[in-house]
Tab-separated table of C-alpha atoms in Angstrom:
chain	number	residue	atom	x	y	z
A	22	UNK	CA	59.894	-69.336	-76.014
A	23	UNK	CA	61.126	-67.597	-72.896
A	24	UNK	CA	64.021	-65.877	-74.752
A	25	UNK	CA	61.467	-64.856	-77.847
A	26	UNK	CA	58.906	-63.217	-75.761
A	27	UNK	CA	61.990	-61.261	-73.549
A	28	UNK	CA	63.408	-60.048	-77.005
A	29	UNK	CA	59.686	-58.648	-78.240
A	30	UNK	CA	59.631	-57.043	-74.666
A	31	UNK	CA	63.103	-55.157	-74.815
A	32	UNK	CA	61.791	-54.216	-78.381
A	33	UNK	CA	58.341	-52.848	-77.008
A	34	UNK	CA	60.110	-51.288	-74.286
A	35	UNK	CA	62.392	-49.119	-76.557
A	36	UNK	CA	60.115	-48.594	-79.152
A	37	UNK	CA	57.366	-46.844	-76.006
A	38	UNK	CA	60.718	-44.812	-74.572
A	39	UNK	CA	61.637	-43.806	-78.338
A	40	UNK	CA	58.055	-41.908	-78.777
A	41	UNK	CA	57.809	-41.254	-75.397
A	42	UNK	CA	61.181	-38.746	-75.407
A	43	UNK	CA	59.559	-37.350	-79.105
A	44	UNK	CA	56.738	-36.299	-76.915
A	45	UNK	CA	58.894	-34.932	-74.628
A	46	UNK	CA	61.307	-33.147	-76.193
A	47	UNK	CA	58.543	-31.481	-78.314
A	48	UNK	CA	56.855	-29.731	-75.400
A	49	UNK	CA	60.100	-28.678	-74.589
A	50	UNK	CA	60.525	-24.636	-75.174
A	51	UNK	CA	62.335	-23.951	-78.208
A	52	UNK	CA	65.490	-21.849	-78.328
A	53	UNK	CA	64.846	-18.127	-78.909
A	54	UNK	CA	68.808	-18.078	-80.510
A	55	UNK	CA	69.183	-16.271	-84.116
A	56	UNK	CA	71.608	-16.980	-87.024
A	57	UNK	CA	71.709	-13.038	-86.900
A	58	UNK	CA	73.029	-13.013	-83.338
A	59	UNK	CA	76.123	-15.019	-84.611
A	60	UNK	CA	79.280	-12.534	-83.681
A	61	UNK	CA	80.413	-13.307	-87.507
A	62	UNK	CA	84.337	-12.384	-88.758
A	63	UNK	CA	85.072	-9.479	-90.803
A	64	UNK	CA	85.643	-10.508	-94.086
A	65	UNK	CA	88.973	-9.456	-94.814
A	66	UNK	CA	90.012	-10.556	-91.789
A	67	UNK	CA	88.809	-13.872	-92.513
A	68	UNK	CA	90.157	-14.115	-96.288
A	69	UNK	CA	93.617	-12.475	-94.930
A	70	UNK	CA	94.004	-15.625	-92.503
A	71	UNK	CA	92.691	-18.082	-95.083
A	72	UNK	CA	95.170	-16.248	-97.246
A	73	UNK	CA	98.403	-16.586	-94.991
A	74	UNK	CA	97.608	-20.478	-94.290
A	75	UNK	CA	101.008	-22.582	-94.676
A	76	UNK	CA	100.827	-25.157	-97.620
A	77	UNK	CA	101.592	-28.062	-96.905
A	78	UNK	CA	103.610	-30.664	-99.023
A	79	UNK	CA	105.225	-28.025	-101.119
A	80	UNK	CA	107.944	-30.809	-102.448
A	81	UNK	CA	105.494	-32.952	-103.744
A	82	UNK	CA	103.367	-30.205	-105.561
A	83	UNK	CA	106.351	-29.127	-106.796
A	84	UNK	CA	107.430	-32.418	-108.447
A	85	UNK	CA	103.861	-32.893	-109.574
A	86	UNK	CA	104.011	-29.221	-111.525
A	87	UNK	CA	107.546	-30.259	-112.641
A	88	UNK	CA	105.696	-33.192	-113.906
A	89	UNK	CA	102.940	-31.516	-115.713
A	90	UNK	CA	105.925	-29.399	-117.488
A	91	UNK	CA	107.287	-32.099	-119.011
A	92	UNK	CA	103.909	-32.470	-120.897
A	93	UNK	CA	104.072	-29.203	-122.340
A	94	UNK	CA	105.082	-29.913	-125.592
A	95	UNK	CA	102.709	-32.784	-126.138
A	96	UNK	CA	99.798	-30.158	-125.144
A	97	UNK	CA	101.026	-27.765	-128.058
A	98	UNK	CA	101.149	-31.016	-130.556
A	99	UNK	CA	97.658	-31.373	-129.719
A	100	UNK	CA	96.450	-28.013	-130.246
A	101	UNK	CA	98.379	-27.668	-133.660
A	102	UNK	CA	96.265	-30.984	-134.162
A	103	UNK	CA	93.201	-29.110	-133.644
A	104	UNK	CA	92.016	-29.900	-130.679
A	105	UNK	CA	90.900	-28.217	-127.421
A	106	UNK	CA	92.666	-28.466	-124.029
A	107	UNK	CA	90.129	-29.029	-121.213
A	108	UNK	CA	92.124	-29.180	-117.886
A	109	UNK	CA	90.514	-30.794	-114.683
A	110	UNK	CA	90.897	-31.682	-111.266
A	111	UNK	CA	91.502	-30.357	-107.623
A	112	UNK	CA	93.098	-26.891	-107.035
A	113	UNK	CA	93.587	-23.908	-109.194
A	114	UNK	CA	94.918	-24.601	-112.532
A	115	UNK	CA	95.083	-20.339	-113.396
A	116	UNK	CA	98.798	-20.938	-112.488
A	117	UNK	CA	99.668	-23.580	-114.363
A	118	UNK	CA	97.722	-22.678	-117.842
A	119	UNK	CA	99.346	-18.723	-117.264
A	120	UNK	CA	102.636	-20.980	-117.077
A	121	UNK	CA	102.278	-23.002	-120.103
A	122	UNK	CA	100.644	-19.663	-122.351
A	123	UNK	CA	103.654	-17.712	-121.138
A	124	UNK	CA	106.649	-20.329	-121.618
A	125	UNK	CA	105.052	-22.844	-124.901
A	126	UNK	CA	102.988	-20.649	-126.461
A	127	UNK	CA	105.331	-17.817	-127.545
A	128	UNK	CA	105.081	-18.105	-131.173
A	129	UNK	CA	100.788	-17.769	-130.902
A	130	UNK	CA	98.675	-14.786	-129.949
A	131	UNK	CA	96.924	-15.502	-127.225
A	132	UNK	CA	93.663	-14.042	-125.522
A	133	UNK	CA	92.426	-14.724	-121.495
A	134	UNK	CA	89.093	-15.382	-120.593
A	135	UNK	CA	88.640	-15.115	-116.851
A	136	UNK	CA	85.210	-17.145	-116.425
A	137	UNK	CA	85.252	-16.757	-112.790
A	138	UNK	CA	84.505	-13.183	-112.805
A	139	UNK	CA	80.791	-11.998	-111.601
A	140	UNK	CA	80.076	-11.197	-115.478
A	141	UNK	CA	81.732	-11.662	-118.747
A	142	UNK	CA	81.080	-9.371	-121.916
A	143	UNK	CA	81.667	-12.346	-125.139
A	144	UNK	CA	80.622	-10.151	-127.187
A	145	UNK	CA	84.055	-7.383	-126.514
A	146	UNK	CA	86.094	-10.716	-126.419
A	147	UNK	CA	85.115	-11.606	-129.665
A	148	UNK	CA	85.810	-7.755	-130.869
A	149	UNK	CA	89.274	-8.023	-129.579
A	150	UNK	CA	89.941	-11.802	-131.115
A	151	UNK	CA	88.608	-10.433	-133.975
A	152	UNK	CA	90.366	-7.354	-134.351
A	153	UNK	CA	93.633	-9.132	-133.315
A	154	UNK	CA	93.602	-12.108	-136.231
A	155	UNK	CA	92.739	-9.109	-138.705
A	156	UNK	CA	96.227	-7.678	-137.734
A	157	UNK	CA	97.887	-10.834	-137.853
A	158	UNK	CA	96.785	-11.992	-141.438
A	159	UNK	CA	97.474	-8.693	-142.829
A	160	UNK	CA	100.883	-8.991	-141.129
A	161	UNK	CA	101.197	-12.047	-142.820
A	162	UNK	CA	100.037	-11.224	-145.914
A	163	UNK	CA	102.670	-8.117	-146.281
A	164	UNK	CA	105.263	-10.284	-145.244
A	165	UNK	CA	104.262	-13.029	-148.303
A	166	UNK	CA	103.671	-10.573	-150.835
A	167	UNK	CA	100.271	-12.182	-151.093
A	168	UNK	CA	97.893	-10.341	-153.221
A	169	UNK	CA	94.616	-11.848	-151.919
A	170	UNK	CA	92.371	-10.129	-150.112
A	171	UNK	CA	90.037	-11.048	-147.350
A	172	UNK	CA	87.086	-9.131	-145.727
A	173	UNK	CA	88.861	-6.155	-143.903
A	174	UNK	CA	86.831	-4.795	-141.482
A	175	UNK	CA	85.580	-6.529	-138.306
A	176	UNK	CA	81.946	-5.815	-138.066
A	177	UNK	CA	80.310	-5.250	-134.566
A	178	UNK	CA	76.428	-5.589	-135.551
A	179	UNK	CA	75.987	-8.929	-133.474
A	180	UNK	CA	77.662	-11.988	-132.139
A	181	UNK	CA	77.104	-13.699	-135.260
A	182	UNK	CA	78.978	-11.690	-137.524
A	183	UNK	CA	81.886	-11.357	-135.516
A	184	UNK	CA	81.792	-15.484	-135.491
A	185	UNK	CA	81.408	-15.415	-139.247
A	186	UNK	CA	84.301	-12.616	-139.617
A	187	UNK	CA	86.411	-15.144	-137.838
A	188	UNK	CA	85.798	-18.369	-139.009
A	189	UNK	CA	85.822	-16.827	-142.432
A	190	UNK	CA	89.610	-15.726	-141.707
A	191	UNK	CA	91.126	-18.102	-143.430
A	192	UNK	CA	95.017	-18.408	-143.525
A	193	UNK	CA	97.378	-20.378	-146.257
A	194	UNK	CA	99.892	-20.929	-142.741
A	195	UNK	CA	98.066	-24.049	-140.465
A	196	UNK	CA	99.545	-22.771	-137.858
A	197	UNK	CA	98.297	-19.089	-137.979
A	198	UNK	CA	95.755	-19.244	-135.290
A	199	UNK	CA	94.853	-17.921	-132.088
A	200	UNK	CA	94.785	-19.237	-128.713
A	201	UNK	CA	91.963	-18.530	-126.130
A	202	UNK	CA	92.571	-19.025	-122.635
A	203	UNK	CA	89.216	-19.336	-120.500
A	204	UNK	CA	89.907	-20.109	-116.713
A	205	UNK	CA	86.696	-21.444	-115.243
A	206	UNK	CA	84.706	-22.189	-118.577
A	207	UNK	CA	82.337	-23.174	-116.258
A	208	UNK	CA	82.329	-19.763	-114.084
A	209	UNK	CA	78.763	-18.125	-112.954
A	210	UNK	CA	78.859	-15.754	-115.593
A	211	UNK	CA	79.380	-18.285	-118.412
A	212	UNK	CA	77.154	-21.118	-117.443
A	213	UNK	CA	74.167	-20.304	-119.779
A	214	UNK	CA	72.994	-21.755	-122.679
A	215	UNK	CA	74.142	-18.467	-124.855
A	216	UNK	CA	77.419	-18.005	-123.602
A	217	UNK	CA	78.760	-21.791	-123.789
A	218	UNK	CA	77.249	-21.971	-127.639
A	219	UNK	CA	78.966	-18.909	-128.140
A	220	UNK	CA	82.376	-20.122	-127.036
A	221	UNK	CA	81.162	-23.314	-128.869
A	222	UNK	CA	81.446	-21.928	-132.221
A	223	UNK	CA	84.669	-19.730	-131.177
A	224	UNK	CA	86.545	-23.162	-130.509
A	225	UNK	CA	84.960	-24.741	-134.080
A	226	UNK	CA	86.699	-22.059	-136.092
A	227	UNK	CA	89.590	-23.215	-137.490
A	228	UNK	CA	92.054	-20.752	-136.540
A	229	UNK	CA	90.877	-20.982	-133.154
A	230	UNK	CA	92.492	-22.714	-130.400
A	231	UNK	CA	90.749	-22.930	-126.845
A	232	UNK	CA	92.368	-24.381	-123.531
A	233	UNK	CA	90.221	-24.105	-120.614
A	234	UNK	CA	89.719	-25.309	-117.049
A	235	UNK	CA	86.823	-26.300	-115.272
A	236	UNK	CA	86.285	-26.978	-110.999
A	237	UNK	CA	82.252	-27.437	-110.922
A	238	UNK	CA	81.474	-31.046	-110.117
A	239	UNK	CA	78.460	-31.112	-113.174
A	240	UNK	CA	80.403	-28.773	-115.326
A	241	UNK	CA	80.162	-31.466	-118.377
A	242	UNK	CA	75.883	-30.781	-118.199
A	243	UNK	CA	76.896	-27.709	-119.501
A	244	UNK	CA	77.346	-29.073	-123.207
A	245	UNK	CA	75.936	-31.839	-125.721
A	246	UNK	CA	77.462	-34.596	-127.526
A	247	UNK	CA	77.906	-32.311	-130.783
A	248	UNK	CA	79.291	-29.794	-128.514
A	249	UNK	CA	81.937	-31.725	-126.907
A	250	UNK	CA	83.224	-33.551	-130.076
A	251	UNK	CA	82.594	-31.580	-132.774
A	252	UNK	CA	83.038	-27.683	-131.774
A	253	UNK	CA	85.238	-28.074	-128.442
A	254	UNK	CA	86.913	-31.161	-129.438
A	255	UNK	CA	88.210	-31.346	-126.445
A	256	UNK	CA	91.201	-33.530	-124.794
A	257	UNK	CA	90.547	-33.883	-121.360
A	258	UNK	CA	93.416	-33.641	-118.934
A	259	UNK	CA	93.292	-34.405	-115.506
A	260	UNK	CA	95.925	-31.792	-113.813
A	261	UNK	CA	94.961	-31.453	-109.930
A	262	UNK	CA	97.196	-29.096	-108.438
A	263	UNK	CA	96.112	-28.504	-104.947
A	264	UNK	CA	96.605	-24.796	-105.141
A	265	UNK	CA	94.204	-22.502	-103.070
A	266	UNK	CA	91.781	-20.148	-105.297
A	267	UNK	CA	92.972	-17.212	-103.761
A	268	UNK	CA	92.008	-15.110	-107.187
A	269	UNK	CA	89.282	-17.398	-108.170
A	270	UNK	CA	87.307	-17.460	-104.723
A	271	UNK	CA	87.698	-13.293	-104.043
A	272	UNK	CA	84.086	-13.235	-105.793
A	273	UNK	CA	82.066	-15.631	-103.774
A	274	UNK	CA	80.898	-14.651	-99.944
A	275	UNK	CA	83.072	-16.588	-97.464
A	276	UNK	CA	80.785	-18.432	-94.603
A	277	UNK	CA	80.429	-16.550	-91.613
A	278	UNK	CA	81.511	-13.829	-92.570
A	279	UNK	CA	80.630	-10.343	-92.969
A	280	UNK	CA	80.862	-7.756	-95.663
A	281	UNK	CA	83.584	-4.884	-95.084
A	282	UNK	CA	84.034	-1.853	-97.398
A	283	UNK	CA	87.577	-2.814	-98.103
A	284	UNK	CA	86.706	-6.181	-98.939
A	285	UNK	CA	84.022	-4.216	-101.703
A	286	UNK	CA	86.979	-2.255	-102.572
A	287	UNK	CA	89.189	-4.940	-103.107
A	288	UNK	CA	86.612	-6.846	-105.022
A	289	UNK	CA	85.844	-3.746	-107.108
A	290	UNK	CA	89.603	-3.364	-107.625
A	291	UNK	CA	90.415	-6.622	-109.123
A	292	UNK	CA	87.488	-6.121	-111.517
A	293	UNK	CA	88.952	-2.629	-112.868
A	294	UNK	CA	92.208	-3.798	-113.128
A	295	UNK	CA	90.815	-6.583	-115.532
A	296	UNK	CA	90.101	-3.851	-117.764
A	297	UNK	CA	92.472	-1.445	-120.270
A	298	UNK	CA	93.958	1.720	-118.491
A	299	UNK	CA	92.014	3.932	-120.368
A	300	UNK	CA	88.545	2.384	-118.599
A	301	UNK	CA	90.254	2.586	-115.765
A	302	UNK	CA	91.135	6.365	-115.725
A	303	UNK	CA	87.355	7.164	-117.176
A	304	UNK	CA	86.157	5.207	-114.109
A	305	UNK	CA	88.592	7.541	-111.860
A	306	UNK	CA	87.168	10.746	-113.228
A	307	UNK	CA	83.820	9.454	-112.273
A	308	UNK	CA	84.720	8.151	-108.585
A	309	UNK	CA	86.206	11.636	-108.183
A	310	UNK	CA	83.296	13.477	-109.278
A	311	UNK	CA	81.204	11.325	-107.042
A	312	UNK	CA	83.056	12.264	-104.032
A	313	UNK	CA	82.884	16.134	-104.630
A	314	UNK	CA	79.547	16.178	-105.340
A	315	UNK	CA	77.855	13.265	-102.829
A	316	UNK	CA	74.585	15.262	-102.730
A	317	UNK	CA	73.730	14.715	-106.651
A	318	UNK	CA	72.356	11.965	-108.556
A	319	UNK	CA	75.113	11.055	-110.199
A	320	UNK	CA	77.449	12.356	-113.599
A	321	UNK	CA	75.620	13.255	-116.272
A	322	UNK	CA	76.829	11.073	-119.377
A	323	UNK	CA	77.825	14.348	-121.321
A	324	UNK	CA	79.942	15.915	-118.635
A	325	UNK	CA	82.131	12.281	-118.042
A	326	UNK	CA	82.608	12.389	-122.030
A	327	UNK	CA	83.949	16.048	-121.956
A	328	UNK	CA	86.063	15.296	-118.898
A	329	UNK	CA	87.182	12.255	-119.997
A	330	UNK	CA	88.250	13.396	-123.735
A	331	UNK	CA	90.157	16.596	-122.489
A	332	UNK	CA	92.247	14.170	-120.911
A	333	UNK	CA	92.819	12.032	-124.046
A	334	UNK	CA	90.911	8.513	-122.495
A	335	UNK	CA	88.526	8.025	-124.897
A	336	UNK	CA	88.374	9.245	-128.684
A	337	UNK	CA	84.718	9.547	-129.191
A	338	UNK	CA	81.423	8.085	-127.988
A	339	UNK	CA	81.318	5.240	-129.415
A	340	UNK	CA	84.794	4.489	-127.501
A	341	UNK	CA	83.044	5.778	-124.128
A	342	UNK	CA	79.970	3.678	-124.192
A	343	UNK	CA	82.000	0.977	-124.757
A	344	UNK	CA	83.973	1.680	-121.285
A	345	UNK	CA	80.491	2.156	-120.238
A	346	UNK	CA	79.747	-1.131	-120.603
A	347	UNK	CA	82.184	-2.893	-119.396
A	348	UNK	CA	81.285	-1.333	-116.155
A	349	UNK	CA	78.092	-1.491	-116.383
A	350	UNK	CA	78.445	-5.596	-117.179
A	351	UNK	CA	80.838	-5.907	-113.995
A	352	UNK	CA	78.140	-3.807	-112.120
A	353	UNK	CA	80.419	-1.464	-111.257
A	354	UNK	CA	78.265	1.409	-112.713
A	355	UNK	CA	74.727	2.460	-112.336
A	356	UNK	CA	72.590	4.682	-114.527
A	357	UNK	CA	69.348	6.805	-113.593
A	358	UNK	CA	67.649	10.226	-114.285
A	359	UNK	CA	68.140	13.117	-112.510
A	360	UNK	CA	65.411	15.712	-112.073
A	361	UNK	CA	66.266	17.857	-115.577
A	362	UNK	CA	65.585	14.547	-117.376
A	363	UNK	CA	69.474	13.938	-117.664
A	364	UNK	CA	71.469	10.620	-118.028
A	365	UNK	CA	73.758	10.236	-115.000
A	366	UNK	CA	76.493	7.585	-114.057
A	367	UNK	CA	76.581	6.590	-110.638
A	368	UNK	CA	79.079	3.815	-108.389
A	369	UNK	CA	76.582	1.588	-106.296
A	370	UNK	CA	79.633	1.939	-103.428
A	371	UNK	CA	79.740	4.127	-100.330
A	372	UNK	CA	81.785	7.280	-99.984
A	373	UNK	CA	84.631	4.939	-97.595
A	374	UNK	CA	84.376	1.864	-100.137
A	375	UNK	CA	85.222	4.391	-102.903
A	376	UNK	CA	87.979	6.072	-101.552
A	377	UNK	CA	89.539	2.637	-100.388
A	378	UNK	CA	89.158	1.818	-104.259
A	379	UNK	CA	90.783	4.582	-105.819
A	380	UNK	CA	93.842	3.953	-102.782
A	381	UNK	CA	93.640	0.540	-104.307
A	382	UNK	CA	94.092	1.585	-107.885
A	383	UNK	CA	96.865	3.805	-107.013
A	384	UNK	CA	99.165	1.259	-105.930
C-alpha cells in the first residue's frame, strides 16, 4: 500500500509542476523577433550553391540509367501497342525521357510538353500536333499514291475541333502516329480539371502516343478510373533517378531566400527560350522600346506590329496575337490603356531585370 500511495504522489507531484511551469512560462514576455528580420540569402546565390553541390554515387546512378536503357526497346513495343508511358519515382526523369525520345524514337514525330512551367497554352500545343500530323499524312499519302482524301485544314475555333481534327486523322500505316512528351503531367499549370481531360482525349486518339512523368505525391487524384484505363492507358514505370531538378525547380521560390532581378531574369529567360525565335525577337523589340521610353505606359499594339513586320517576325496579326499570347499566358506581358484610349504592351519587370534579360537572350 506504501509503494501505491508513493507512486500516486510522484504522479501528483509532476502533474502540479507540469501546469505549474504552463503558468509560468505564459507570463513570461514574448519575443519581439520577426520572420522579416531573418538576414535571408540572395536567391541566386542560393540556387548557384544548390546548383554546384557534388553528387554523390555517380557509379551507381550510372549503372541504374544504363539499366533503364536496356528497357528501351520494350518501352517502344508498348507504345506501338497503344499504350501510354507514365514514368515515376525519385529525381528528375526530363533526362532520361529527352534520352529515350532522342535515341528510340527516331522514326516518330515527336512533340514536348514541359508541365512544370508557371502556365501552359493546350490549346497552341494542340495547333502544332495538329498541324504537324496534317504534314505527315499528306507526306504519306504522296509517297503511296493514295487518292483518298481527308479533312485538310486544321481548324482553330476551339479545343474541341482541334481534338476531332486529330482523332479523325486516320492513317492506313499503324504506326503513323505521334508522340507527346509531357514532363510533369502533373505540373501547376496542368493540374485542373480542363487541362488533364484535355490531354485525356489527346492520349485516346489513336495516332497519339503520350509518355509522361509525374513527382507530386497525389498526382494519381488528378484522374478517374475511365481516365486512367481507357484514354491514358497508361503503363506505369517506376524509374527513380536521383537527379536534382535543376530545370524543373527554377520556377518555385527557394526557402529563405530572397528575390534578385537576375534570378527574374533568368526565370524570364528560360520561359522565352521555350518559345520559337520569332516570339522571341517580337518580345526584344518590345523590351527595347520599353527601355527608351521608361516614362510611357507601355507599346501601343499597332506600333509593335509595324516594328515587328518591317523586320520580317511576324506575317500578319493573326501571327502577332498569337506571340501575344504566349506571353501573355507565361505572364511575361501586360496590357493596359494609355491616356488616348490606346492598347499598349508592357513587361511587368524593372528597367535592371530587363536589361539582365535581353544579356541573357543574347548569349
Amino acid at each position: 500500500m506504501e509503494d501505491i500511495d508513493n507512486i500516486e504522489e510522484d504522479e501528483f507531484g509532476f502533474s502540479r509542476n507540469y501546469f505549474l511551469a504552463k503558468e509560468l512560462g505564459g507570463s513570461s514576455k514574448r519575443s519581439a523577433r520577426k520572420l522579416s528580420d531573418i538576414n535571408l540569402v540572395d536567391e541566386q546565390e542560393l540556387r548557384e550553391t544548390a546548383f554546384n553541390i557534388e553528387t554523390k554515387h555517380e557509379k551507381e546512378i550510372d549503372e541504374l540509367l544504363n539499366e533503364y536503357k536496356t528497357m528501351y526497346p520494350k518501352w517502344v513495343f508498348e507504345l506501338r501497342c497503344g499504350f501510354g508511358l507514365l514514368m515515376y519515382g525519385f529525381g528528375s526523369k526530363k533526362g532520361l525521357i529527352e534520352d529515350f525520345a532522342s535515341s528510340s524514337l527516331t522514326e516518330y514525330s515527336v512533340v514536348v510538353i514541359n508541365g512544370y512551367l508557371p502556365s501552359v497554352n493546350l490549346k497552341q500545343v494542340l495547333l502544332a500536333i495538329a498541324e504537324l500530323l496534317s504534314d505527315q499524312l499528306k507526306s504519306r499519302r504522296k509517297s503511296s499514291g493514295s487518292l483518298s482524301k481527308g479533312q485538310e485544314t486544321v481548324p482553330s475555333r476551339s479545343v474541341d475541333d482541334i481534338l476531332s481534327f486529330i482523332n479523325g486523322s486516320q492513317s492506313e500505316d499503324k504506326d503513323c502516329f505521334i508522340c507527346v512528351v509531357v514532363h510533369n503531367i502533373d505540373g501547376p499549370a496542368l493540374r485542373d480539371p480542363e487541362s488533364q481531360q484535355t490531354l485525356a482525349q489527346l492520349a485516346s486518339c489513336s495516332n497519339i502516343r503520350m509518355i509522361a512523368s509525374i513527382d507530386h505525391v497525389n498526382a494519381p487524384l488528378l484522374w478517374d478510373k475511365k481516365m486512367v484505363h481507357k484514354q491514358f492507358n497508361w503503363l506505369w514505370h517506376h524509374v527513380p533517378t536521383f537527379a536534382p531538378y535543376k530545370v524543373e525547380g527554377v520556377f518555385f521560390p527557394l526557402v529563405l531566400a530572397q528575390g534578385s532581378t537576375a534570378q527574374t531574369a533568368k526565370t524570364a529567360a528560360i520561359v522565352l527560350q521555350s518559345l520559337t525565335p520569332n516570339a522571341q525577337n517580337v518580345f526584344k523589340i518590345l523590351a527595347d522600346y520599353q527601355l527608351s521610353h521608361p516614362d510611357e505606359d507601355g507599346m501601343p499594339t499597332e506600333d509593335l506590329y509595324s516594328a515587328s513586320r518591317e523586320r520580317f517576325f511576324v506575317s500578319s496579326q493573326v501571327t502577332l496575337n498569337s506571340h501575344l499570347t504566349e506571353f501573355k499566358d507565361h505572364e511575361l506581358v501586360k496590357t493596359k490603356r494609355n491616356s488616348d484610349g490606346q492598347e499598349c504592351l508592357n513587361i511587368p519587370l524593372s528597367s535592371d531585370a530587363l536589361r539582365q534579360l535581353l544579356l541573357d537572350l543574347s548569349q
